PDB file of C-alpha atoms in Angstrom:
ATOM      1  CA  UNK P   1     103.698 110.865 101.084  1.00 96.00           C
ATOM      2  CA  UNK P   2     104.402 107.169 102.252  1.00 97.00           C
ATOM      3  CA  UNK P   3     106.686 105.032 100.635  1.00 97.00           C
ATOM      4  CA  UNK P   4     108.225 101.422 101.752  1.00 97.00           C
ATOM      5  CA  UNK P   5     109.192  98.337 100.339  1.00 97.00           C
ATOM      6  CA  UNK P   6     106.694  95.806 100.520  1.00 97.00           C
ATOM      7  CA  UNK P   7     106.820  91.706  99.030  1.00 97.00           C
ATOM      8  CA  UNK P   8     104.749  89.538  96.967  1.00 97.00           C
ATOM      9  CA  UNK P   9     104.720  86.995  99.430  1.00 96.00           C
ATOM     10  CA  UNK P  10     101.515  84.655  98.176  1.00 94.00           C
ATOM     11  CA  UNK P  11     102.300  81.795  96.164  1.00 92.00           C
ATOM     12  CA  UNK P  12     100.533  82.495  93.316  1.00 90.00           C
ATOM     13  CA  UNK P  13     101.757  86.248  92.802  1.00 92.00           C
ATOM     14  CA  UNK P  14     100.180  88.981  92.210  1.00 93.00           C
ATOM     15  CA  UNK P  15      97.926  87.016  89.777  1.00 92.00           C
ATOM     16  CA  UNK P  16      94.142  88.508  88.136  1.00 92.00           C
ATOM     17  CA  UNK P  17      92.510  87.872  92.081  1.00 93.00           C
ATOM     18  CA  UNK P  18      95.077  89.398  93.915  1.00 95.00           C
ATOM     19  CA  UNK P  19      95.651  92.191  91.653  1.00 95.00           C
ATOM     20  CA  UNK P  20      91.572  92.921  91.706  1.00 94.00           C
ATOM     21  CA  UNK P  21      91.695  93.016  95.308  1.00 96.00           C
ATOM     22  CA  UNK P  22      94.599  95.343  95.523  1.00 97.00           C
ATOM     23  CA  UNK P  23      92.652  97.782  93.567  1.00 96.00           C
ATOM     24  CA  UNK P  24      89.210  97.484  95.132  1.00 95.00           C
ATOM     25  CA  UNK P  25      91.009  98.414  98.427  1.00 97.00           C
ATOM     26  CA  UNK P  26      92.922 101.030  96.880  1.00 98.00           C
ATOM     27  CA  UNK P  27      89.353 102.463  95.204  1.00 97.00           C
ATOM     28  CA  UNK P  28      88.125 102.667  98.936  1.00 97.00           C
ATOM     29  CA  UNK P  29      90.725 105.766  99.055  1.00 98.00           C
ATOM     30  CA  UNK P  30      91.548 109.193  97.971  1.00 98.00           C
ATOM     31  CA  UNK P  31      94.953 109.051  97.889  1.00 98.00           C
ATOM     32  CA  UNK P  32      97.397 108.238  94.930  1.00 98.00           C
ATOM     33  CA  UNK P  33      98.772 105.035  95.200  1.00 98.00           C
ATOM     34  CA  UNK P  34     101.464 103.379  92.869  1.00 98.00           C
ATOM     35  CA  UNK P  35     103.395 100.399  92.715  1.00 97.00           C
ATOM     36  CA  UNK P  36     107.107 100.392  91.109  1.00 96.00           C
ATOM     37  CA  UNK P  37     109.099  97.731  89.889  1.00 93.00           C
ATOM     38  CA  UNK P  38     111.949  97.264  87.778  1.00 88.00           C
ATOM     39  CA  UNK P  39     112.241 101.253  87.567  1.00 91.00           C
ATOM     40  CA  UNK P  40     108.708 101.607  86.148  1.00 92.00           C
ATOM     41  CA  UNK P  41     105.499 102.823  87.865  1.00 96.00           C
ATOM     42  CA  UNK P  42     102.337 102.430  87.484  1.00 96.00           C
ATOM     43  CA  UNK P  43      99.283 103.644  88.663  1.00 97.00           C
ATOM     44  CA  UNK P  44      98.119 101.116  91.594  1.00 97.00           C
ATOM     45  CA  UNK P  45      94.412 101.693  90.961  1.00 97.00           C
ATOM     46  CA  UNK P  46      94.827 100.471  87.305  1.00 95.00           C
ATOM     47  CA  UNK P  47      94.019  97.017  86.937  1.00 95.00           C
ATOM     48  CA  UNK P  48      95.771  96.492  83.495  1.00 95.00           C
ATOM     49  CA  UNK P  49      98.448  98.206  84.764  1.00 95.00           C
ATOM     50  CA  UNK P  50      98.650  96.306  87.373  1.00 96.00           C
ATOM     51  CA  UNK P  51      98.669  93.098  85.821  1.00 95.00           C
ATOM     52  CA  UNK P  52     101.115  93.952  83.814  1.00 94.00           C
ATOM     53  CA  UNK P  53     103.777  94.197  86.540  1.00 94.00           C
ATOM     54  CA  UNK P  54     103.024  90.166  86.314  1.00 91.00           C
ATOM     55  CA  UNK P  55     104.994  90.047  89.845  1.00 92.00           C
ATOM     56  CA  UNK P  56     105.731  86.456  91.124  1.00 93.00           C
ATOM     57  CA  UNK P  57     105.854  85.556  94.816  1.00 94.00           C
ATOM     58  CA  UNK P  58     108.783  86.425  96.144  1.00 95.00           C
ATOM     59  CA  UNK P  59     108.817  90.479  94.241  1.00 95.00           C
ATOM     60  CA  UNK P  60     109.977  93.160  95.767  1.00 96.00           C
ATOM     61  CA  UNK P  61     107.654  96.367  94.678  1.00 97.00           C
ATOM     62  CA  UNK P  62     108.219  99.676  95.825  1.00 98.00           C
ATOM     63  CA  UNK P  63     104.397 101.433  97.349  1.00 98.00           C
ATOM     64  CA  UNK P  64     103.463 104.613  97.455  1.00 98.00           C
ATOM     65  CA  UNK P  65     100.813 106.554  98.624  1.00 98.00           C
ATOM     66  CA  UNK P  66     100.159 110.149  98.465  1.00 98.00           C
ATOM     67  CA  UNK P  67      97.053 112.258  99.751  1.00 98.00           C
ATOM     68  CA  UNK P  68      94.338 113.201 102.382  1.00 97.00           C
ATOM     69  CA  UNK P  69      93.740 109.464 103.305  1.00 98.00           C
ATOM     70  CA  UNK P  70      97.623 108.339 103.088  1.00 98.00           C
ATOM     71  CA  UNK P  71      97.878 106.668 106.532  1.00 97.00           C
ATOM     72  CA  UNK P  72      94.822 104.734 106.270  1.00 98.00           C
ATOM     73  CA  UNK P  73      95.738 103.536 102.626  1.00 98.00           C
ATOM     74  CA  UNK P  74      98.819 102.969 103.194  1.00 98.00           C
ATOM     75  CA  UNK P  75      98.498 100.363 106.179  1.00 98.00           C
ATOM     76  CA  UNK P  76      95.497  98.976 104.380  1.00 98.00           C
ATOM     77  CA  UNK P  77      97.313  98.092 101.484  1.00 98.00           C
ATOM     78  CA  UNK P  78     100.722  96.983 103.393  1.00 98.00           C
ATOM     79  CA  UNK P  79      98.291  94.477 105.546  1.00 98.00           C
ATOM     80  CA  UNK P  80      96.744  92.870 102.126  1.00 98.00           C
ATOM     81  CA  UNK P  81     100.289  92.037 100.954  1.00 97.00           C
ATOM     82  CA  UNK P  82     101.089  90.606 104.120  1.00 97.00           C
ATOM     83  CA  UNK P  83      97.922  88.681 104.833  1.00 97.00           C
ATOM     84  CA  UNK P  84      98.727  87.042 100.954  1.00 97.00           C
ATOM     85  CA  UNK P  85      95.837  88.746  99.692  1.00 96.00           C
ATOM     86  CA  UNK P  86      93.571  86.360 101.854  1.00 94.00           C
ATOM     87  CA  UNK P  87      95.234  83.145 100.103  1.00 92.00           C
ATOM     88  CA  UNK P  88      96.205  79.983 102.172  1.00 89.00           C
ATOM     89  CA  UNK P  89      99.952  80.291 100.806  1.00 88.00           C
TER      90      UNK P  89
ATOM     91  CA  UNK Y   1     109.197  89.838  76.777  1.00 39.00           C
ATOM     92  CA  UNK Y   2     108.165  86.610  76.558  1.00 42.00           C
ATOM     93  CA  UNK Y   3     107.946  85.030  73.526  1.00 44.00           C
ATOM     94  CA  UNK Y   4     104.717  82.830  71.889  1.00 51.00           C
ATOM     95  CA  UNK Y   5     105.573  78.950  72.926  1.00 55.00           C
ATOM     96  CA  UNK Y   6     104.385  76.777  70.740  1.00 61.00           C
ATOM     97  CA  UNK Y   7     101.093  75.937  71.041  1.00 79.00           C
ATOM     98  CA  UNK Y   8      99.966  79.098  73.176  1.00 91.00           C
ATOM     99  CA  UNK Y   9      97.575  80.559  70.687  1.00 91.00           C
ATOM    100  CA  UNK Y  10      96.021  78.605  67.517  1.00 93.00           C
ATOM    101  CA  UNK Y  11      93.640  80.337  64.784  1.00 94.00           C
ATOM    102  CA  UNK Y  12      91.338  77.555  65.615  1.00 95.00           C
ATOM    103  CA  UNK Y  13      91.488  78.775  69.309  1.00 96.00           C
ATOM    104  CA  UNK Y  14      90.284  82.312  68.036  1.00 97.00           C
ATOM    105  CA  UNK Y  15      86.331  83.191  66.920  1.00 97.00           C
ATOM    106  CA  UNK Y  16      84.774  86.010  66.030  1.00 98.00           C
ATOM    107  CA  UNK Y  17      81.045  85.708  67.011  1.00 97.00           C
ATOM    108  CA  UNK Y  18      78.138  87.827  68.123  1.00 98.00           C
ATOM    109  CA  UNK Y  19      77.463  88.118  71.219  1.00 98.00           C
ATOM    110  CA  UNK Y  20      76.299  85.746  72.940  1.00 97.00           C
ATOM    111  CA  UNK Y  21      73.037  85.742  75.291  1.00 97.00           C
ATOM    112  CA  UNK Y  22      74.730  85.131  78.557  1.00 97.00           C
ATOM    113  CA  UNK Y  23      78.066  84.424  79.923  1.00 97.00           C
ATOM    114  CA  UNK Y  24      77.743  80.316  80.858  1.00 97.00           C
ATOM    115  CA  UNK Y  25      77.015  80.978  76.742  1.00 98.00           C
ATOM    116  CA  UNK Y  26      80.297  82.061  76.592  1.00 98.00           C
ATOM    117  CA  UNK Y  27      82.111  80.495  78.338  1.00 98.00           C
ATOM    118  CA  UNK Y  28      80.631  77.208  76.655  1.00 98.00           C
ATOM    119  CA  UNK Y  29      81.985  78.672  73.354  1.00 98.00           C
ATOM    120  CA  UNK Y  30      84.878  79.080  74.838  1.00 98.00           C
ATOM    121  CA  UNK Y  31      85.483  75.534  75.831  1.00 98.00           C
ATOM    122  CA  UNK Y  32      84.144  74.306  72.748  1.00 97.00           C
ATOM    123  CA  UNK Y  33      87.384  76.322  70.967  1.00 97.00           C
ATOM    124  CA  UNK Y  34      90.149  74.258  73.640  1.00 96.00           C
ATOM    125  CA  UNK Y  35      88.329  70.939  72.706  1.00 96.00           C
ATOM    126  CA  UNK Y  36      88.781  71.977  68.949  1.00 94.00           C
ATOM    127  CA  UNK Y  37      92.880  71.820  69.456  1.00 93.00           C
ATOM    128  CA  UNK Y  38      92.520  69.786  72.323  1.00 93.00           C
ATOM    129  CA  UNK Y  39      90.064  66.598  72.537  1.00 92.00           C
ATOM    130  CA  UNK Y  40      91.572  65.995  75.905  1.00 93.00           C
ATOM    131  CA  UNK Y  41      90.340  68.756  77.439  1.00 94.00           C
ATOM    132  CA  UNK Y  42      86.631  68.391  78.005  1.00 95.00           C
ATOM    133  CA  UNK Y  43      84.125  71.413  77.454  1.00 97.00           C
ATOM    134  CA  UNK Y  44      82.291  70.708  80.425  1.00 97.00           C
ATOM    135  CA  UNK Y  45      84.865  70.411  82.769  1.00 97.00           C
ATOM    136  CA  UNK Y  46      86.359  73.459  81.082  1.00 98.00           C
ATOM    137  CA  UNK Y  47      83.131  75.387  81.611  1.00 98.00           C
ATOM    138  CA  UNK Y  48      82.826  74.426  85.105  1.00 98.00           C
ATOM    139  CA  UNK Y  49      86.329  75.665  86.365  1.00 97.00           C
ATOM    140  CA  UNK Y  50      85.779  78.779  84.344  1.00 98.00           C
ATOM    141  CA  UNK Y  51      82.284  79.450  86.397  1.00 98.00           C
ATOM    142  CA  UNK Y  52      83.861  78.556  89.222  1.00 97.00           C
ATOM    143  CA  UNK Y  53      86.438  81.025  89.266  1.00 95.00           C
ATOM    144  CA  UNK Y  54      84.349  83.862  88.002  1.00 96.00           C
ATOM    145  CA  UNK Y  55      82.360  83.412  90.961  1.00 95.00           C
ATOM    146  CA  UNK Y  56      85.080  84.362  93.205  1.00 92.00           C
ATOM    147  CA  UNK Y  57      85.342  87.865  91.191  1.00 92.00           C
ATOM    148  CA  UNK Y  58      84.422  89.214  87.682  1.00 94.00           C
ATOM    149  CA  UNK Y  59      87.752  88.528  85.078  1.00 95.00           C
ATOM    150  CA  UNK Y  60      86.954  92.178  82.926  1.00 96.00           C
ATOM    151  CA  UNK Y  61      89.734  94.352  83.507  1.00 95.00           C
ATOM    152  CA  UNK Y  62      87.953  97.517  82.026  1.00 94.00           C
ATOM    153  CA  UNK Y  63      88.275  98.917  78.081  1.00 95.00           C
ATOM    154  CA  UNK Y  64      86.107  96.110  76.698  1.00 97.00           C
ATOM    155  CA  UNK Y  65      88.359  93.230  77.625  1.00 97.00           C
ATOM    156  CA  UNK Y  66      88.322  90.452  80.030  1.00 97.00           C
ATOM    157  CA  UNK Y  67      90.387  87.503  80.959  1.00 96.00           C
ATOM    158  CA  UNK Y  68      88.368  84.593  81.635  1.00 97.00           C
ATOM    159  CA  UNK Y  69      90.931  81.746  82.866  1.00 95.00           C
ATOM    160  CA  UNK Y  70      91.312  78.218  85.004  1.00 93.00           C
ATOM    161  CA  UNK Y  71      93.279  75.892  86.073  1.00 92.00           C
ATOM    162  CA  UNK Y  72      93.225  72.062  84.340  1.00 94.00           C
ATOM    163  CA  UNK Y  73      94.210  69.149  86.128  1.00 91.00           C
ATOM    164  CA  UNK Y  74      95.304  67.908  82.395  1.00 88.00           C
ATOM    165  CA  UNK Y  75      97.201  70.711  81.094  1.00 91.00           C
ATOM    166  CA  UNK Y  76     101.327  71.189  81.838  1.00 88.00           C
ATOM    167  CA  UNK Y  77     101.327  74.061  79.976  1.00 89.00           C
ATOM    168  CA  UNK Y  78      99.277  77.547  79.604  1.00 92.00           C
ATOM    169  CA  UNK Y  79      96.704  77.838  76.451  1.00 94.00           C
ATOM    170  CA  UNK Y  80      95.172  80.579  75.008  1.00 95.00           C
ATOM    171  CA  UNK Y  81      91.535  80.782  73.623  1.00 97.00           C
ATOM    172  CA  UNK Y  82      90.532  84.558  72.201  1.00 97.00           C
ATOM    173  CA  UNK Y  83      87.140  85.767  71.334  1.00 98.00           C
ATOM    174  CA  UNK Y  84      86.098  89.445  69.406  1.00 98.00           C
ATOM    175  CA  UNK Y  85      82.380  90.056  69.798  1.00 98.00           C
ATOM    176  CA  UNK Y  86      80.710  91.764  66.903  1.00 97.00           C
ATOM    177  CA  UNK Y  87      78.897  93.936  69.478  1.00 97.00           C
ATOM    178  CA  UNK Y  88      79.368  94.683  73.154  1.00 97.00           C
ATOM    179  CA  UNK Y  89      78.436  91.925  75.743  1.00 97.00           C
ATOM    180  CA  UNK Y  90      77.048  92.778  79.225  1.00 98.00           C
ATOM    181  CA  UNK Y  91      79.753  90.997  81.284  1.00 98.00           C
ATOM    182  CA  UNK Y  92      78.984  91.626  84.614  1.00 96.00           C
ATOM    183  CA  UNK Y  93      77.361  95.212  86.381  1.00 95.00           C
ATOM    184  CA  UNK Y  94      79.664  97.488  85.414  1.00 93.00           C
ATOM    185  CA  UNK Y  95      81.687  96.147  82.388  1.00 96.00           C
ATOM    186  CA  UNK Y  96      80.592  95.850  79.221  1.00 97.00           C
ATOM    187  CA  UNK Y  97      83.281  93.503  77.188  1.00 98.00           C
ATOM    188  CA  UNK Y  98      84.260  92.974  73.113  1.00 98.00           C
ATOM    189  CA  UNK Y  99      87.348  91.177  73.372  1.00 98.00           C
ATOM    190  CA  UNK Y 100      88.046  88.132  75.251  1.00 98.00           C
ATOM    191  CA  UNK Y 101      91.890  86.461  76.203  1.00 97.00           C
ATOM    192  CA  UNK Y 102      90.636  83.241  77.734  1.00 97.00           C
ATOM    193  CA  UNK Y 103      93.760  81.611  79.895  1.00 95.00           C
ATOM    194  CA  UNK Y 104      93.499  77.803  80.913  1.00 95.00           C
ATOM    195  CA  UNK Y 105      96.934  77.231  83.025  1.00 92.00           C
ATOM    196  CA  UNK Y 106      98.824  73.976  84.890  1.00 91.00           C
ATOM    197  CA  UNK Y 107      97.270  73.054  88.195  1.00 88.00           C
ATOM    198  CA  UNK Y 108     100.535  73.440  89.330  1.00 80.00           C
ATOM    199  CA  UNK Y 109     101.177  77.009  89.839  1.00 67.00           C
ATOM    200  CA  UNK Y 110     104.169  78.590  87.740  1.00 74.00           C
ATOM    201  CA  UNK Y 111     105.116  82.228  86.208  1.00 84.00           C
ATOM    202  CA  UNK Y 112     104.508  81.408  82.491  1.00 84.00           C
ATOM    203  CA  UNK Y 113     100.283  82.553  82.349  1.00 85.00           C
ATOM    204  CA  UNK Y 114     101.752  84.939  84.846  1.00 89.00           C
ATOM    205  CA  UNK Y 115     103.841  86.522  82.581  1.00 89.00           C
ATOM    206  CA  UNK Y 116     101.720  86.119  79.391  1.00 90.00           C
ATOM    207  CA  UNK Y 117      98.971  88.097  81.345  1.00 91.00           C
ATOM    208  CA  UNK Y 118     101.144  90.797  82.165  1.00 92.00           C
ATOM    209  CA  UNK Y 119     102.323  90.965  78.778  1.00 92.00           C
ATOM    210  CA  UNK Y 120      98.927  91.178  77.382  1.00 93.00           C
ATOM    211  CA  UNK Y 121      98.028  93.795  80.010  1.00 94.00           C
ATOM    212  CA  UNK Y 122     101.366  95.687  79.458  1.00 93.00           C
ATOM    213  CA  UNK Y 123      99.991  96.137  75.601  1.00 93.00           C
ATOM    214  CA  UNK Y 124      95.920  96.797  76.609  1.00 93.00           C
ATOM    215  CA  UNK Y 125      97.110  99.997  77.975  1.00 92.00           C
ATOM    216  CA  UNK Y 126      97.753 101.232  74.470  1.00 94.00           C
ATOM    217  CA  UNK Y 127      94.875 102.927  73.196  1.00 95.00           C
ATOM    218  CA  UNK Y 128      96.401 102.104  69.773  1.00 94.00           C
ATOM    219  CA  UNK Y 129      96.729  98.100  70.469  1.00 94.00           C
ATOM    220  CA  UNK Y 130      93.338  98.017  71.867  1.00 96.00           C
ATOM    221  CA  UNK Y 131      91.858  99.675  69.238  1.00 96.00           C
ATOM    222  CA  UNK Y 132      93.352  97.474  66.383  1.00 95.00           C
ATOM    223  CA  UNK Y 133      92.662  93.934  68.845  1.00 95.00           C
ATOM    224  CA  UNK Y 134      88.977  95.369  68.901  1.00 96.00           C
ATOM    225  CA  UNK Y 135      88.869  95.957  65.327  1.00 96.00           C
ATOM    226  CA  UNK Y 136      90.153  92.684  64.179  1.00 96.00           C
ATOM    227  CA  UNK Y 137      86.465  90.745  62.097  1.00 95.00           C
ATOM    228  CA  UNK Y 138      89.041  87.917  60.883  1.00 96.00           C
ATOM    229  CA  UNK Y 139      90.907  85.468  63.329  1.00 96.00           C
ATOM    230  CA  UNK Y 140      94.063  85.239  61.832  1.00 95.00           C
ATOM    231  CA  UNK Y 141      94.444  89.478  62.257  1.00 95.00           C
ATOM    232  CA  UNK Y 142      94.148  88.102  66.069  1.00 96.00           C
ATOM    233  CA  UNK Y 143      96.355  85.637  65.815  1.00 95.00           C
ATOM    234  CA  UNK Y 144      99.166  87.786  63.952  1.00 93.00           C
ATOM    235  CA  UNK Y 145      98.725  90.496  66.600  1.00 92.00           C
ATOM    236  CA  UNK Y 146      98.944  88.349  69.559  1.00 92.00           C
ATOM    237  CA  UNK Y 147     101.813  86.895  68.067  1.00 90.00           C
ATOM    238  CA  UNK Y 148     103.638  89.740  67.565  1.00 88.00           C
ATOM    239  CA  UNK Y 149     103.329  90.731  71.413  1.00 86.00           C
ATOM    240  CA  UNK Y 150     103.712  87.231  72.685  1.00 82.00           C
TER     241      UNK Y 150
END
């Protein structure tokens, strides 16, 4: 299991887009992934759930990542937060 | 929780049509309802924006619902449009949708449609709240639900 920190850093949040990117990645892989904020978690491959975490820029979400493909998920995921889901800001 | 701002949602702003034969249909509908409240906002430019941002990725979000939405130049705060099909509507490949929760938000980007979206997603994981949303044939049983989540 993986598990780290990681930070809404677009400018728009983790808005509809972003959120529907997050889970087509996450789709791509075996592995359990979930996202937890404010003490709740939710299943990262959910799209209402995870719109409903309705995280602004600037979040600080808790990832994890369990199963065959964990590695590869993992630092999949990590670089689409960092690369602000593809956005310009 | 947020709470309903005035203004938000309006039982003029909800219909409860068949479905219609394609989605520029809809959305057109759609826009038509915002004009209703709103003869500022113009259907066509309203249409246009909401195209243009499906086209960067389909709004359903799975269980019959989607979230059409767009950002207006002439808007400085979010408004809600909200549409219950009679039937199911072929939405894109792999969703079909009933209910639509149509967004238009400030060009200016701020957390308010952020957290009215999450709030409405928070409740569409309820079986139960689906269920009744989807079951709704009279606008102002929208409107009362909504509000009560709001």
């Amino acid at each position: 299991m993986k598990i780290k920190d990681i930070t809404v850093q677009n400018k728009l949040g983790l808005h509809a887009r972003a959120a529907m990117k997050l889970i087509d990645l996450a789709d791509k892989f075996t592995s359990h992934v979930s996202l937890t904020y404010n003490n709740r978690t939710i299943d990262g491959k959910d799209i209402m759930a995870v719109l409903s975490l309705g995280s602004p820029q600037g979040t600080q979400l808790t990832l994890t990542v369990e199963g065959g493909d964990e590695e590869q998920a993992f630092t999949a995921i990590e670089a689409l937060f960092n690369d602000k889901f593809g956005e310009a800001e | 929780m947020t709470t309903l701002k005035e203004n938000v949602l309006h039982t003029d702003r909800i219909a409860i049509i068949e479905p219609p034969a394609n989605k520029k249909q809809l959305f057109e509908k759609l826009s038509i309802l915002f004009h209703k409240t709103d003869d500022s906002l113009k259907p066509a430019v309203i249409l246009q924006n909401l195209l243009q941002r499906e086209k960067l990725g389909s709004t359903a979000i799975g269980h019959q619902f989607a979230i059409p939405h767009a950002r207006m130049e002439s808007i400085d705060a979010p408004v809600l449009a909200c549409m219950n099909l009679t039937d199911n509507f072929q939405y894109d490949d792999k969703n079909q949708v009933k209910f639509i929760f149509c967004l238009l938000v400030p060009t200016e980007a701020d957390n308010a449609h952020l957290n009215l979206l999450s709030t409405f997603a928070k409740h569409c994981q309820s079986l139960e709240f689906r269920k009744k949303l989807l079951a709704c044939q009279q606008p102002n049983q929208i409107y009362q639900y909504l509000k009560s989540i709001l």
